[in-house]
Amino acid sequence: MSHHPAMWKQPSAHSSFNDYATFPLAQTQRHSAISHGATQHTQQPLVTGTSVLGIKFDKGVMIAADNLASYGSLARFRDIQRLHPLGKHTLLGVAGDMSDYQWLKKELDALLRQEEALSLTDSHPSLSPSNIYDLLANLFYGRRSKMNPVWNAVLVGGWDKNKKESFLAFIDLLGTTYTAPTLATGFGAHLAQPLLREAFEAKAGVDGKGPLLTQEEGEKLIDDCMKVLFYRDARSINKYQVAIITEEGITISDSKSAPTEWSFAEGLRGYGAQTQ
Amino acid sequence: MALYAQPPTSYSDPTTAPIEHRFNPYSDNGGSILAIAGKDFSVIAGDTRQSEGYNIQTRYARKVWQLTDKVVLATNGFSADGNNFVKRVKQRLEWYEHAHHKPMGLKSIARMIQTLLYGKRFFPYYVYNILGGIEEDGSGAVYSFDPVGSYEREACRAAGAAQSLIQPFLDNQVYFKNQQPEPGAAPFVAGNLPLSTILSLVVDSFTSATERHIEVGDGMEIYVVMNKGRTTDDLIGPGILSEGMHVEELGALGEGGGERTFLVTSPLKRD
Amino acid sequence: MTSIGTGYDLSVSTYSPDGRLFQVEYANKAVEAAGVAIGLRCTDGVVLGVERLLHSKLLVKGANRRIASVDEHIGMASAGLLADGKFLGSRGRDEASSFRDNYNSPVTVQILSDRLSAFLQAYTCYGSVRPFGLSTLLGGVDKTGPKLFCIEPSGVYYGYRACAVGKGKALAKTELEKIVSKEADGQPGISVREAVKEIARIIYLVHDDNKDKDFELEMTWICTESGNKHAPVPADLLVEAEAAAKAALEEGMEED
């Protein structure tokens, strides 16, 4: 509802029929279904990102994703960052449709800017990672319920300043939510998650009550997993970034590559020189 | 699950019909739940694994929810629907308390759940609900629902991935189906089993389902709701629960009418 | 108050015979009753300061702020009806966010002032509404550099090197002129750190201990030091500035 005084005592600007042709400027309904045709919903992803990995370590959370946005099997955009910070202590790692991801970034950035302005104006507390996660979960579930899904799988990593603990959780296009000390989307759920769980449980135990991995151990583990994914996931690229979220804030690494070994492939038919 | 399986791509000629890709708003997240009523208590339980296909999404996701001091709800099916359904139920319970200055009773919650489920009859919550607790007359009760709101009060019910494994077992042990009393012995009376027996049934149900169903395992949460004044000697004390099990009392949510809720947890196999 | 009883001061949609809008002039009276707000444009940013009068000893210290954030890089200090200020701040945030939506770049202080002034002006055209009892200082750093604007209840707005609104604005403006004239004489302009002290000094100077209620000093800035973001002036600097202001006041009294 517009509070502009020109709207006072006017015939309803929200009715589809303008009885007196007296609508104030720029308030007429321009987005009618007739002029635009039936509402279009995302029915399939087009430009997509593959796996995102996330683990908790002793001082926080790390999240990793490669730099590729594929168009089907075409490696279309090779320098896309799929890690997006929201404020000082929350970060998204996004897989799935990249246009939905860009829309999501825009919406959340605007929301956070609004919150930041309000926190300076009225000294209200800033959004915690779990606040942002709940908001995303409601958004994704709401959109799936309108049969217009946000075609992504998202890891939310963060540090909760009040509880003094790390945060790591998952949401997908269906609105499915869950949390665990190690998480992975897409192909990562098949290839990396077992490795992540094995390494995590080796130190923390099956109940997770033992010591967590250190940052160095965590980064090594992520590097190993990204290498495995590059070897076996045809929609991946050997160029990825790792974000680390701790009490001090967020750092996102420069793009890096895992060292790979291909000499064994020389003897493979279809890869190396053909002998017959 | 067959309930919302995709319709056939073509009703006429399968070779020429275009293949339709349509967004499927549902998923099945596995797991199992059950509840058994006693004379003056009720037991509601679920496992904690959440899965999709062959992937374990997490080894701990809650499926059993304490709603009031005498009511506990278990949900199973599509977890996003389950979580959001529980959120709506809790919101309605809060509104009820604001309006009437008392918590909603068990049979009223059961009816309300029917209304909420049927309200989405043509885009259903893909969730099987089992509600357990203490009725106004002090008796233990279990209500079970289908996804669109059909419901009834029962002595016991199992639902979810391992329903087909657990329900026949409960039919046999709680309703004494396919059992014959010894010649000359008193006839069986269905239900009203002692708490220790029911706890054993629950544990056996879940350990067995874990062995034979890939979607069941990781952990188990058993809620025990007791009527006011009832003894806790058959739940709390040395040697009552088996090794590895843990029990804690959950504090009263409201003013506390004397009913007590206990949470028994136990690990299940993780493979 | 020759306007009273003439009947030309009842509606903002009626001019007086000599072409004045009395309701707008009354709105200015609401501004003059409010604690002073000062904005100063410096070489490396903009500083906003207000004298927040405390109408009750029961108020929480530091609460009920009069300077609002409109966007990351723009602050807004208003003098007048507090509720009108909150409403305008909210409108400012909507405008700033809509600008970012449409053009994918932060709004300039000039454009935001233009939009908000048009909004205020609309409230001087209709019989069913009253004008804002508000004079607003908009300060910020954008791609064109540090900028300061003042919007008045009539909807008119001007860009300033320094500006003061509210009670005691005349005295404050004379002091500001002294600071600004140095720059006009070819001397280097004032820095934000210096400006913080000057504004504190002026607010203490303008405040009348005998007549006015107690006040708290509220100051924010947008400058290189704050990463060109709108942020509160650091507490230690504010304390220092207040101490210097009080000392200057003592000194001034001894001279009298």
PDB file of C-alpha atoms in Angstrom, chain B residues 20 86 98 118 128 167 175 247 262:
ATOM      1  CA  GLU B  20       6.814 -34.240 -20.063  1.00  0.00           C
ATOM      2  CA  VAL B  86       4.442 -29.270  12.899  1.00  0.00           C
ATOM      3  CA  HIS B  98      -4.032 -17.163  24.013  1.00  0.00           C
ATOM      4  CA  TYR B 118      -7.804 -32.041   4.887  1.00  0.00           C
ATOM      5  CA  TYR B 128       1.880 -39.741   8.086  1.00  0.00           C
ATOM      6  CA  GLN B 167       2.834 -53.257  12.288  1.00  0.00           C
ATOM      7  CA  TYR B 175      -3.572 -57.114  19.863  1.00  0.00           C
ATOM      8  CA  VAL B 247      16.486 -41.262  29.995  1.00  0.00           C
ATOM      9  CA  PHE B 262      10.264 -38.568  29.606  1.00  0.00           C
TER      10      PHE B 262
END
